[in-house]
């Protein structure tokens, strides 16, 4: 007699791909069935109609990260695009463009001691109300490399066992910016603040737009799960980080100059590859304010 788990057709995690209604103002070309889509037919330097803005919102909700190619934006146009989705966030530590505190500098070159976002994270999850989304515009690319990986945290949640989902339900975790930020931007001449943000958030959050559950802990900022012995919290977080980094939940974006990525920090994590030293990769990020997770 067979022992162990009963085999049913298909992979353990099944992502159901629905037939989608067509878009009127954009083209949407999915990178994978699970996460990521390239958007075409739109020039972000021009004022967007309400319909186009709604469809960008919809494409983000459906794909978690969306990519635009061959965009030619001034700093003001990049900021204006971000403002269509909410108030803009000012990063608690990173350097910014001289006249625009909301325009975060993303830059690595031969002299850099590090590059931004090299580990899996959700942007500034240590804030009480972490950013809803981030809009990265890369103007200078290395000849090869510098890709960004994105991972779907709904899919990571859905693929957990029912026992694990029950265990995590109602737990909260502490997210802290201290280790990430202190001294990190000294090479840009940034002076440290006396304290960096720290906040407690649910381990499983409900996305305010889609109402779907997503795993909301990340290697970059989450320090421990509240109310558990520290060794148990460390073990659970280690398992979740390994689980959520499964390639099945991911896409990988290859940048070209003048590409723009818009990701939803509430349900996606990302990780940047610094595999291009001594070349330069450079651009700006506009970050849109979010709500307190629930
Ligand atoms: C980040 O915003 O975390 C950096 C992402 C990237 O440079 O690709």
PDB file of C-alpha atoms and ligand atoms in Angstrom:
ATOM      1  CA  UNK A   1       0.000   0.000   0.000  1.00  0.00           C
ATOM      2  CA  UNK A   2       1.262   3.453  -0.858  1.00  0.00           C
ATOM      3  CA  UNK A   3       2.383   5.563   2.092  1.00  0.00           C
ATOM      4  CA  UNK A   4       3.027   9.294   2.454  1.00  0.00           C
ATOM      5  CA  UNK A   5       1.181  12.089   0.695  1.00  0.00           C
ATOM      6  CA  UNK A   6      -1.379  11.142  -1.901  1.00  0.00           C
ATOM      7  CA  UNK A   7      -0.271  12.363  -5.345  1.00  0.00           C
ATOM      8  CA  UNK A   8      -2.770  14.583  -7.149  1.00  0.00           C
ATOM      9  CA  UNK A   9      -2.259  16.045 -10.618  1.00  0.00           C
ATOM     10  CA  UNK A  10      -0.198  19.246 -10.945  1.00  0.00           C
ATOM     11  CA  UNK A  11       2.341  20.950  -8.683  1.00  0.00           C
ATOM     12  CA  UNK A  12       1.788  21.357  -4.924  1.00  0.00           C
ATOM     13  CA  UNK A  13       1.118  25.050  -5.493  1.00  0.00           C
ATOM     14  CA  UNK A  14      -1.429  25.715  -8.248  1.00  0.00           C
ATOM     15  CA  UNK A  15      -1.918  29.233  -9.502  1.00  0.00           C
ATOM     16  CA  UNK A  16      -5.267  29.573 -11.249  1.00  0.00           C
ATOM     17  CA  UNK A  17      -4.974  31.866 -14.269  1.00  0.00           C
ATOM     18  CA  UNK A  18      -8.334  33.465 -15.035  1.00  0.00           C
ATOM     19  CA  UNK A  19      -9.420  34.737 -18.411  1.00  0.00           C
ATOM     20  CA  UNK A  20      -9.043  38.499 -18.087  1.00  0.00           C
ATOM     21  CA  UNK A  21     -11.130  41.303 -19.523  1.00  0.00           C
ATOM     22  CA  UNK A  22      -9.224  43.223 -22.218  1.00  0.00           C
ATOM     23  CA  UNK A  23      -7.570  46.573 -21.505  1.00  0.00           C
ATOM     24  CA  UNK A  24      -8.683  49.627 -23.503  1.00  0.00           C
ATOM     25  CA  UNK A  25      -5.690  51.984 -23.110  1.00  0.00           C
ATOM     26  CA  UNK A  26      -2.675  49.656 -22.565  1.00  0.00           C
ATOM     27  CA  UNK A  27      -1.150  46.390 -23.653  1.00  0.00           C
ATOM     28  CA  UNK A  28      -0.246  43.954 -20.878  1.00  0.00           C
ATOM     29  CA  UNK A  29       2.269  41.211 -21.629  1.00  0.00           C
ATOM     30  CA  UNK A  30       2.753  38.875 -18.670  1.00  0.00           C
ATOM     31  CA  UNK A  31       6.327  37.790 -17.827  1.00  0.00           C
ATOM     32  CA  UNK A  32       5.044  34.744 -15.927  1.00  0.00           C
ATOM     33  CA  UNK A  33       1.527  33.592 -14.983  1.00  0.00           C
ATOM     34  CA  UNK A  34       2.366  34.389 -11.343  1.00  0.00           C
ATOM     35  CA  UNK A  35       4.049  37.804 -11.270  1.00  0.00           C
ATOM     36  CA  UNK A  36       5.162  40.640 -13.539  1.00  0.00           C
ATOM     37  CA  UNK A  37       3.907  42.186 -16.759  1.00  0.00           C
ATOM     38  CA  UNK A  38       5.313  44.523 -19.352  1.00  0.00           C
ATOM     39  CA  UNK A  39       2.968  47.398 -20.185  1.00  0.00           C
ATOM     40  CA  UNK A  40       2.939  48.891 -23.675  1.00  0.00           C
ATOM     41  CA  UNK A  41       1.134  51.574 -25.641  1.00  0.00           C
ATOM     42  CA  UNK A  42       1.576  54.352 -23.099  1.00  0.00           C
ATOM     43  CA  UNK A  43       3.853  57.388 -22.789  1.00  0.00           C
ATOM     44  CA  UNK A  44       4.267  58.267 -19.115  1.00  0.00           C
ATOM     45  CA  UNK A  45       5.660  61.718 -19.903  1.00  0.00           C
ATOM     46  CA  UNK A  46       2.172  62.768 -21.069  1.00  0.00           C
ATOM     47  CA  UNK A  47      -0.738  63.472 -18.702  1.00  0.00           C
ATOM     48  CA  UNK A  48      -2.689  60.226 -18.245  1.00  0.00           C
ATOM     49  CA  UNK A  49      -6.435  59.981 -18.733  1.00  0.00           C
ATOM     50  CA  UNK A  50      -8.419  58.694 -15.726  1.00  0.00           C
ATOM     51  CA  UNK A  51      -9.085  55.525 -17.700  1.00  0.00           C
ATOM     52  CA  UNK A  52      -5.355  54.937 -18.310  1.00  0.00           C
ATOM     53  CA  UNK A  53      -4.525  55.601 -14.634  1.00  0.00           C
ATOM     54  CA  UNK A  54      -7.269  53.133 -13.584  1.00  0.00           C
ATOM     55  CA  UNK A  55      -5.932  50.529 -15.974  1.00  0.00           C
ATOM     56  CA  UNK A  56      -2.374  50.956 -14.656  1.00  0.00           C
ATOM     57  CA  UNK A  57      -3.798  50.437 -11.165  1.00  0.00           C
ATOM     58  CA  UNK A  58      -5.613  47.335 -12.371  1.00  0.00           C
ATOM     59  CA  UNK A  59      -2.482  45.971 -14.089  1.00  0.00           C
ATOM     60  CA  UNK A  60      -0.535  46.491 -10.858  1.00  0.00           C
ATOM     61  CA  UNK A  61      -3.214  44.702  -8.798  1.00  0.00           C
ATOM     62  CA  UNK A  62      -3.244  41.769 -11.245  1.00  0.00           C
ATOM     63  CA  UNK A  63       0.512  41.451 -11.775  1.00  0.00           C
ATOM     64  CA  UNK A  64       2.105  42.929  -8.582  1.00  0.00           C
ATOM     65  CA  UNK A  65       4.913  44.521 -10.589  1.00  0.00           C
ATOM     66  CA  UNK A  66       4.621  46.220 -13.967  1.00  0.00           C
ATOM     67  CA  UNK A  67       7.344  47.359 -16.330  1.00  0.00           C
ATOM     68  CA  UNK A  68       7.453  50.145 -18.901  1.00  0.00           C
ATOM     69  CA  UNK A  69      10.140  50.437 -21.604  1.00  0.00           C
ATOM     70  CA  UNK A  70      11.538  53.433 -23.491  1.00  0.00           C
ATOM     71  CA  UNK A  71      10.150  56.110 -21.223  1.00  0.00           C
ATOM     72  CA  UNK A  72      11.739  59.575 -21.296  1.00  0.00           C
ATOM     73  CA  UNK A  73      10.797  61.352 -18.107  1.00  0.00           C
ATOM     74  CA  UNK A  74      12.054  64.473 -16.385  1.00  0.00           C
ATOM     75  CA  UNK A  75      12.324  64.368 -12.588  1.00  0.00           C
ATOM     76  CA  UNK A  76       9.037  66.309 -12.394  1.00  0.00           C
ATOM     77  CA  UNK A  77       7.261  63.854 -14.718  1.00  0.00           C
ATOM     78  CA  UNK A  78       8.496  60.901 -12.662  1.00  0.00           C
ATOM     79  CA  UNK A  79       7.188  62.600  -9.489  1.00  0.00           C
ATOM     80  CA  UNK A  80       3.885  63.479 -11.183  1.00  0.00           C
ATOM     81  CA  UNK A  81       3.386  59.839 -12.230  1.00  0.00           C
ATOM     82  CA  UNK A  82       3.926  58.729  -8.623  1.00  0.00           C
ATOM     83  CA  UNK A  83       1.454  61.325  -7.294  1.00  0.00           C
ATOM     84  CA  UNK A  84      -1.296  59.780  -9.421  1.00  0.00           C
ATOM     85  CA  UNK A  85      -1.249  56.841  -6.968  1.00  0.00           C
ATOM     86  CA  UNK A  86      -1.001  58.705  -3.662  1.00  0.00           C
ATOM     87  CA  UNK A  87       1.133  61.026  -1.546  1.00  0.00           C
ATOM     88  CA  UNK A  88       4.848  60.529  -1.937  1.00  0.00           C
ATOM     89  CA  UNK A  89       7.035  58.974   0.722  1.00  0.00           C
ATOM     90  CA  UNK A  90      10.376  60.399   1.853  1.00  0.00           C
ATOM     91  CA  UNK A  91      12.958  57.723   2.597  1.00  0.00           C
ATOM     92  CA  UNK A  92      14.188  57.821   6.219  1.00  0.00           C
ATOM     93  CA  UNK A  93      17.850  57.344   5.274  1.00  0.00           C
ATOM     94  CA  UNK A  94      18.712  57.222   1.574  1.00  0.00           C
ATOM     95  CA  UNK A  95      20.120  60.138  -0.452  1.00  0.00           C
ATOM     96  CA  UNK A  96      17.800  62.089  -2.735  1.00  0.00           C
ATOM     97  CA  UNK A  97      17.928  64.461  -5.709  1.00  0.00           C
ATOM     98  CA  UNK A  98      19.069  67.968  -4.649  1.00  0.00           C
ATOM     99  CA  UNK A  99      15.691  69.684  -5.097  1.00  0.00           C
ATOM    100  CA  UNK A 100      13.374  66.745  -4.458  1.00  0.00           C
ATOM    101  CA  UNK A 101      13.434  64.820  -1.151  1.00  0.00           C
ATOM    102  CA  UNK A 102      10.859  62.387  -2.662  1.00  0.00           C
ATOM    103  CA  UNK A 103      13.271  61.376  -5.439  1.00  0.00           C
ATOM    104  CA  UNK A 104      15.533  58.705  -3.951  1.00  0.00           C
ATOM    105  CA  UNK A 105      18.888  58.102  -5.639  1.00  0.00           C
ATOM    106  CA  UNK A 106      19.604  54.512  -6.704  1.00  0.00           C
ATOM    107  CA  UNK A 107      23.220  54.390  -7.792  1.00  0.00           C
ATOM    108  CA  UNK A 108      26.137  51.954  -7.718  1.00  0.00           C
ATOM    109  CA  UNK A 109      29.469  52.270  -9.491  1.00  0.00           C
ATOM    110  CA  UNK A 110      33.129  51.219  -9.238  1.00  0.00           C
ATOM    111  CA  UNK A 111      33.557  53.107  -5.942  1.00  0.00           C
ATOM    112  CA  UNK A 112      30.405  51.881  -4.202  1.00  0.00           C
ATOM    113  CA  UNK A 113      30.744  49.798  -1.039  1.00  0.00           C
ATOM    114  CA  UNK A 114      27.270  48.326  -1.662  1.00  0.00           C
ATOM    115  CA  UNK A 115      24.207  48.580  -3.894  1.00  0.00           C
ATOM    116  CA  UNK A 116      20.621  49.174  -2.827  1.00  0.00           C
ATOM    117  CA  UNK A 117      18.281  46.316  -2.043  1.00  0.00           C
ATOM    118  CA  UNK A 118      20.629  43.346  -2.414  1.00  0.00           C
ATOM    119  CA  UNK A 119      18.561  41.111  -0.108  1.00  0.00           C
ATOM    120  CA  UNK A 120      14.860  40.191  -0.326  1.00  0.00           C
ATOM    121  CA  UNK A 121      12.729  42.957   1.145  1.00  0.00           C
ATOM    122  CA  UNK A 122       9.612  45.059   0.929  1.00  0.00           C
ATOM    123  CA  UNK A 123      10.540  48.755   0.907  1.00  0.00           C
ATOM    124  CA  UNK A 124      10.769  50.467   4.312  1.00  0.00           C
ATOM    125  CA  UNK A 125       8.542  47.882   5.993  1.00  0.00           C
ATOM    126  CA  UNK A 126       9.910  49.315   9.273  1.00  0.00           C
ATOM    127  CA  UNK A 127       7.606  52.359   8.825  1.00  0.00           C
ATOM    128  CA  UNK A 128       4.295  52.434  10.745  1.00  0.00           C
ATOM    129  CA  UNK A 129       2.593  52.854   7.362  1.00  0.00           C
ATOM    130  CA  UNK A 130       5.005  51.254   4.877  1.00  0.00           C
ATOM    131  CA  UNK A 131       4.992  52.366   1.224  1.00  0.00           C
ATOM    132  CA  UNK A 132       2.214  51.106  -1.020  1.00  0.00           C
ATOM    133  CA  UNK A 133       4.419  51.063  -4.098  1.00  0.00           C
ATOM    134  CA  UNK A 134       7.769  52.056  -5.543  1.00  0.00           C
ATOM    135  CA  UNK A 135       8.496  53.378  -9.016  1.00  0.00           C
ATOM    136  CA  UNK A 136      12.083  52.878 -10.096  1.00  0.00           C
ATOM    137  CA  UNK A 137      13.343  54.588 -13.262  1.00  0.00           C
ATOM    138  CA  UNK A 138      16.751  53.424 -14.451  1.00  0.00           C
ATOM    139  CA  UNK A 139      18.607  55.796 -16.754  1.00  0.00           C
ATOM    140  CA  UNK A 140      22.056  54.170 -16.827  1.00  0.00           C
ATOM    141  CA  UNK A 141      22.507  50.413 -17.152  1.00  0.00           C
ATOM    142  CA  UNK A 142      25.588  48.225 -16.980  1.00  0.00           C
ATOM    143  CA  UNK A 143      26.372  46.332 -20.220  1.00  0.00           C
ATOM    144  CA  UNK A 144      25.092  43.131 -18.552  1.00  0.00           C
ATOM    145  CA  UNK A 145      23.491  42.324 -15.196  1.00  0.00           C
ATOM    146  CA  UNK A 146      21.774  44.537 -12.632  1.00  0.00           C
ATOM    147  CA  UNK A 147      18.478  42.639 -12.926  1.00  0.00           C
ATOM    148  CA  UNK A 148      15.832  42.897 -10.215  1.00  0.00           C
ATOM    149  CA  UNK A 149      13.970  39.829  -8.906  1.00  0.00           C
ATOM    150  CA  UNK A 150      10.383  40.104  -7.684  1.00  0.00           C
ATOM    151  CA  UNK A 151       8.402  37.553  -5.674  1.00  0.00           C
ATOM    152  CA  UNK A 152       4.649  37.160  -5.176  1.00  0.00           C
ATOM    153  CA  UNK A 153       3.715  37.068  -1.469  1.00  0.00           C
ATOM    154  CA  UNK A 154       0.084  36.010  -2.130  1.00  0.00           C
ATOM    155  CA  UNK A 155       1.435  32.916  -3.860  1.00  0.00           C
ATOM    156  CA  UNK A 156       3.920  32.311  -1.026  1.00  0.00           C
ATOM    157  CA  UNK A 157       1.033  32.533   1.476  1.00  0.00           C
ATOM    158  CA  UNK A 158      -1.323  30.357  -0.607  1.00  0.00           C
ATOM    159  CA  UNK A 159       1.324  27.627  -0.917  1.00  0.00           C
ATOM    160  CA  UNK A 160       1.740  27.243   2.874  1.00  0.00           C
ATOM    161  CA  UNK A 161       0.095  24.242   4.480  1.00  0.00           C
ATOM    162  CA  UNK A 162      -3.243  24.844   6.216  1.00  0.00           C
ATOM    163  CA  UNK A 163      -1.518  24.038   9.529  1.00  0.00           C
ATOM    164  CA  UNK A 164       1.109  26.712   8.943  1.00  0.00           C
ATOM    165  CA  UNK A 165      -1.532  29.260   7.892  1.00  0.00           C
ATOM    166  CA  UNK A 166      -3.407  28.620  11.147  1.00  0.00           C
ATOM    167  CA  UNK A 167      -0.202  28.927  13.164  1.00  0.00           C
ATOM    168  CA  UNK A 168       0.696  32.302  11.605  1.00  0.00           C
ATOM    169  CA  UNK A 169      -2.823  33.777  11.764  1.00  0.00           C
ATOM    170  CA  UNK A 170      -2.958  36.698  14.217  1.00  0.00           C
ATOM    171  CA  UNK A 171       0.806  36.820  14.832  1.00  0.00           C
ATOM    172  CA  UNK A 172       2.673  40.104  14.520  1.00  0.00           C
ATOM    173  CA  UNK A 173       6.355  40.788  13.898  1.00  0.00           C
ATOM    174  CA  UNK A 174       8.726  43.649  14.633  1.00  0.00           C
ATOM    175  CA  UNK A 175      10.340  45.367  11.635  1.00  0.00           C
ATOM    176  CA  UNK A 176      13.360  47.586  12.326  1.00  0.00           C
ATOM    177  CA  UNK A 177      15.342  49.957  10.080  1.00  0.00           C
ATOM    178  CA  UNK A 178      18.328  50.319  12.417  1.00  0.00           C
ATOM    179  CA  UNK A 179      20.602  47.556  11.072  1.00  0.00           C
ATOM    180  CA  UNK A 180      19.700  48.316   7.489  1.00  0.00           C
ATOM    181  CA  UNK A 181      20.188  52.048   7.561  1.00  0.00           C
ATOM    182  CA  UNK A 182      22.790  53.054  10.158  1.00  0.00           C
ATOM    183  CA  UNK A 183      25.952  54.048   8.296  1.00  0.00           C
ATOM    184  CA  UNK A 184      24.643  52.606   5.022  1.00  0.00           C
ATOM    185  CA  UNK A 185      24.630  55.822   3.020  1.00  0.00           C
ATOM    186  CA  UNK A 186      27.820  57.377   4.453  1.00  0.00           C
ATOM    187  CA  UNK A 187      29.456  57.100   0.997  1.00  0.00           C
ATOM    188  CA  UNK A 188      26.797  59.543  -0.286  1.00  0.00           C
ATOM    189  CA  UNK A 189      27.642  61.967   2.549  1.00  0.00           C
ATOM    190  CA  UNK A 190      24.395  61.170   4.431  1.00  0.00           C
ATOM    191  CA  UNK A 191      24.571  61.677   8.228  1.00  0.00           C
ATOM    192  CA  UNK A 192      22.768  59.143  10.406  1.00  0.00           C
ATOM    193  CA  UNK A 193      19.590  60.009  12.289  1.00  0.00           C
ATOM    194  CA  UNK A 194      19.489  59.397  16.055  1.00  0.00           C
ATOM    195  CA  UNK A 195      16.870  56.674  15.499  1.00  0.00           C
ATOM    196  CA  UNK A 196      15.401  54.818  12.540  1.00  0.00           C
ATOM    197  CA  UNK A 197      11.788  53.608  12.185  1.00  0.00           C
ATOM    198  CA  UNK A 198      10.597  50.477  13.948  1.00  0.00           C
ATOM    199  CA  UNK A 199       7.060  49.056  13.747  1.00  0.00           C
ATOM    200  CA  UNK A 200       4.981  45.980  14.510  1.00  0.00           C
ATOM    201  CA  UNK A 201       2.953  44.482  11.639  1.00  0.00           C
ATOM    202  CA  UNK A 202       0.834  41.368  11.072  1.00  0.00           C
ATOM    203  CA  UNK A 203       2.775  38.410   9.678  1.00  0.00           C
ATOM    204  CA  UNK A 204      -0.114  37.867   7.253  1.00  0.00           C
ATOM    205  CA  UNK A 205      -1.619  41.070   5.897  1.00  0.00           C
ATOM    206  CA  UNK A 206      -4.744  41.674   3.864  1.00  0.00           C
ATOM    207  CA  UNK A 207      -4.188  43.723   0.741  1.00  0.00           C
ATOM    208  CA  UNK A 208      -6.491  46.767   0.976  1.00  0.00           C
ATOM    209  CA  UNK A 209      -7.402  46.647  -2.744  1.00  0.00           C
ATOM    210  CA  UNK A 210      -7.546  42.950  -3.656  1.00  0.00           C
ATOM    211  CA  UNK A 211      -8.515  41.762  -0.113  1.00  0.00           C
ATOM    212  CA  UNK A 212      -6.165  38.799  -0.614  1.00  0.00           C
ATOM    213  CA  UNK A 213      -3.849  37.530   2.135  1.00  0.00           C
ATOM    214  CA  UNK A 214      -0.103  37.989   1.660  1.00  0.00           C
ATOM    215  CA  UNK A 215       2.925  36.999   3.713  1.00  0.00           C
ATOM    216  CA  UNK A 216       4.396  40.191   5.178  1.00  0.00           C
ATOM    217  CA  UNK A 217       7.758  39.338   6.743  1.00  0.00           C
ATOM    218  CA  UNK A 218      11.063  39.934   4.990  1.00  0.00           C
ATOM    219  CA  UNK A 219      14.743  39.266   5.577  1.00  0.00           C
ATOM    220  CA  UNK A 220      15.666  42.934   5.245  1.00  0.00           C
ATOM    221  CA  UNK A 221      13.598  44.371   8.073  1.00  0.00           C
ATOM    222  CA  UNK A 222      11.728  41.734  10.108  1.00  0.00           C
ATOM    223  CA  UNK A 223      13.538  41.010  13.367  1.00  0.00           C
ATOM    224  CA  UNK A 224      11.278  38.673  15.357  1.00  0.00           C
ATOM    225  CA  UNK A 225       7.731  37.411  15.768  1.00  0.00           C
ATOM    226  CA  UNK A 226       6.105  38.868  18.866  1.00  0.00           C
ATOM    227  CA  UNK A 227       5.187  36.525  21.726  1.00  0.00           C
ATOM    228  CA  UNK A 228       7.277  33.522  20.636  1.00  0.00           C
ATOM    229  CA  UNK A 229      10.501  32.288  22.220  1.00  0.00           C
ATOM    230  CA  UNK A 230      13.314  33.827  20.164  1.00  0.00           C
ATOM    231  CA  UNK A 231      14.649  30.482  18.881  1.00  0.00           C
ATOM    232  CA  UNK A 232      11.149  29.507  17.683  1.00  0.00           C
ATOM    233  CA  UNK A 233      10.680  32.892  15.991  1.00  0.00           C
ATOM    234  CA  UNK A 234      14.104  32.547  14.307  1.00  0.00           C
ATOM    235  CA  UNK A 235      13.212  29.041  13.074  1.00  0.00           C
ATOM    236  CA  UNK A 236       9.815  30.085  11.704  1.00  0.00           C
ATOM    237  CA  UNK A 237      11.206  33.196   9.995  1.00  0.00           C
ATOM    238  CA  UNK A 238      14.064  31.152   8.486  1.00  0.00           C
ATOM    239  CA  UNK A 239      11.516  28.697   7.070  1.00  0.00           C
ATOM    240  CA  UNK A 240       9.307  31.494   5.699  1.00  0.00           C
ATOM    241  CA  UNK A 241      12.259  33.257   4.045  1.00  0.00           C
ATOM    242  CA  UNK A 242      13.347  30.035   2.381  1.00  0.00           C
ATOM    243  CA  UNK A 243       9.777  29.245   1.320  1.00  0.00           C
ATOM    244  CA  UNK A 244       9.047  32.696  -0.136  1.00  0.00           C
ATOM    245  CA  UNK A 245      12.257  32.683  -2.172  1.00  0.00           C
ATOM    246  CA  UNK A 246      11.107  29.654  -4.222  1.00  0.00           C
ATOM    247  CA  UNK A 247      11.641  30.487  -7.939  1.00  0.00           C
ATOM    248  CA  UNK A 248       8.036  29.456  -8.662  1.00  0.00           C
ATOM    249  CA  UNK A 249       6.846  32.711  -7.054  1.00  0.00           C
ATOM    250  CA  UNK A 250       9.297  34.929  -8.948  1.00  0.00           C
ATOM    251  CA  UNK A 251      10.035  36.875 -12.072  1.00  0.00           C
ATOM    252  CA  UNK A 252      13.294  38.525 -13.027  1.00  0.00           C
ATOM    253  CA  UNK A 253      13.418  41.847 -14.848  1.00  0.00           C
ATOM    254  CA  UNK A 254      16.238  42.716 -17.207  1.00  0.00           C
ATOM    255  CA  UNK A 255      16.649  46.472 -17.281  1.00  0.00           C
ATOM    256  CA  UNK A 256      17.411  48.563 -20.328  1.00  0.00           C
ATOM    257  CA  UNK A 257      18.076  52.283 -20.187  1.00  0.00           C
ATOM    258  CA  UNK A 258      14.868  54.295 -19.710  1.00  0.00           C
ATOM    259  CA  UNK A 259      12.888  51.394 -18.252  1.00  0.00           C
ATOM    260  CA  UNK A 260      10.611  51.907 -15.289  1.00  0.00           C
ATOM    261  CA  UNK A 261       9.306  49.339 -12.797  1.00  0.00           C
ATOM    262  CA  UNK A 262       6.314  49.935 -10.516  1.00  0.00           C
ATOM    263  CA  UNK A 263       5.917  47.330  -7.753  1.00  0.00           C
ATOM    264  CA  UNK A 264       3.374  46.840  -4.996  1.00  0.00           C
ATOM    265  CA  UNK A 265       5.191  46.523  -1.659  1.00  0.00           C
ATOM    266  CA  UNK A 266       2.061  45.179   0.055  1.00  0.00           C
ATOM    267  CA  UNK A 267       2.142  41.860  -1.789  1.00  0.00           C
ATOM    268  CA  UNK A 268       5.560  41.628  -3.479  1.00  0.00           C
ATOM    269  CA  UNK A 269       9.171  41.530  -2.354  1.00  0.00           C
ATOM    270  CA  UNK A 270      12.188  42.339  -4.485  1.00  0.00           C
ATOM    271  CA  UNK A 271      15.917  41.843  -4.571  1.00  0.00           C
ATOM    272  CA  UNK A 272      18.481  43.669  -6.718  1.00  0.00           C
ATOM    273  CA  UNK A 273      21.485  41.894  -8.268  1.00  0.00           C
ATOM    274  CA  UNK A 274      24.846  43.636  -7.844  1.00  0.00           C
ATOM    275  CA  UNK A 275      26.647  41.478 -10.395  1.00  0.00           C
ATOM    276  CA  UNK A 276      27.874  44.309 -12.637  1.00  0.00           C
ATOM    277  CA  UNK A 277      30.778  45.856 -10.712  1.00  0.00           C
ATOM    278  CA  UNK A 278      32.785  47.884 -11.794  1.00  0.00           C
ATOM    279  CA  UNK A 279      30.060  49.210 -14.109  1.00  0.00           C
ATOM    280  CA  UNK A 280      27.506  51.852 -13.218  1.00  0.00           C
ATOM    281  CA  UNK A 281      23.781  51.430 -12.711  1.00  0.00           C
ATOM    282  CA  UNK A 282      21.861  54.571 -11.860  1.00  0.00           C
ATOM    283  CA  UNK A 283      18.390  56.047 -11.569  1.00  0.00           C
ATOM    284  CA  UNK A 284      15.773  57.425  -9.226  1.00  0.00           C
ATOM    285  CA  UNK A 285      12.968  55.887  -7.199  1.00  0.00           C
ATOM    286  CA  UNK A 286       9.679  57.567  -6.349  1.00  0.00           C
ATOM    287  CA  UNK A 287       7.863  55.843  -3.498  1.00  0.00           C
ATOM    288  CA  UNK A 288       4.131  56.086  -2.854  1.00  0.00           C
ATOM    289  CA  UNK A 289       2.828  56.233   0.726  1.00  0.00           C
ATOM    290  CA  UNK A 290       0.831  53.298   2.034  1.00  0.00           C
ATOM    291  CA  UNK A 291      -1.471  52.469   4.942  1.00  0.00           C
ATOM    292  CA  UNK A 292      -0.908  50.703   8.225  1.00  0.00           C
ATOM    293  CA  UNK A 293      -1.044  46.952   7.448  1.00  0.00           C
ATOM    294  CA  UNK A 294      -3.942  44.933   8.892  1.00  0.00           C
TER     295      UNK A 294
HETATM  296  C1  LIG B   1      15.350  48.951  -4.282  1.00  0.00           C
HETATM  297  O1  LIG B   1      14.552  49.871  -4.411  1.00  0.00           O
HETATM  298  O2  LIG B   1      15.300  48.166  -3.357  1.00  0.00           O
HETATM  299  C2  LIG B   1      16.412  48.803  -5.350  1.00  0.00           C
HETATM  300  C3  LIG B   1      15.911  47.949  -6.456  1.00  0.00           C
HETATM  301  C4  LIG B   1      16.848  47.956  -7.621  1.00  0.00           C
HETATM  302  O3  LIG B   1      17.813  48.729  -7.636  1.00  0.00           O
HETATM  303  O4  LIG B   1      16.603  47.188  -8.545  1.00  0.00           O
END
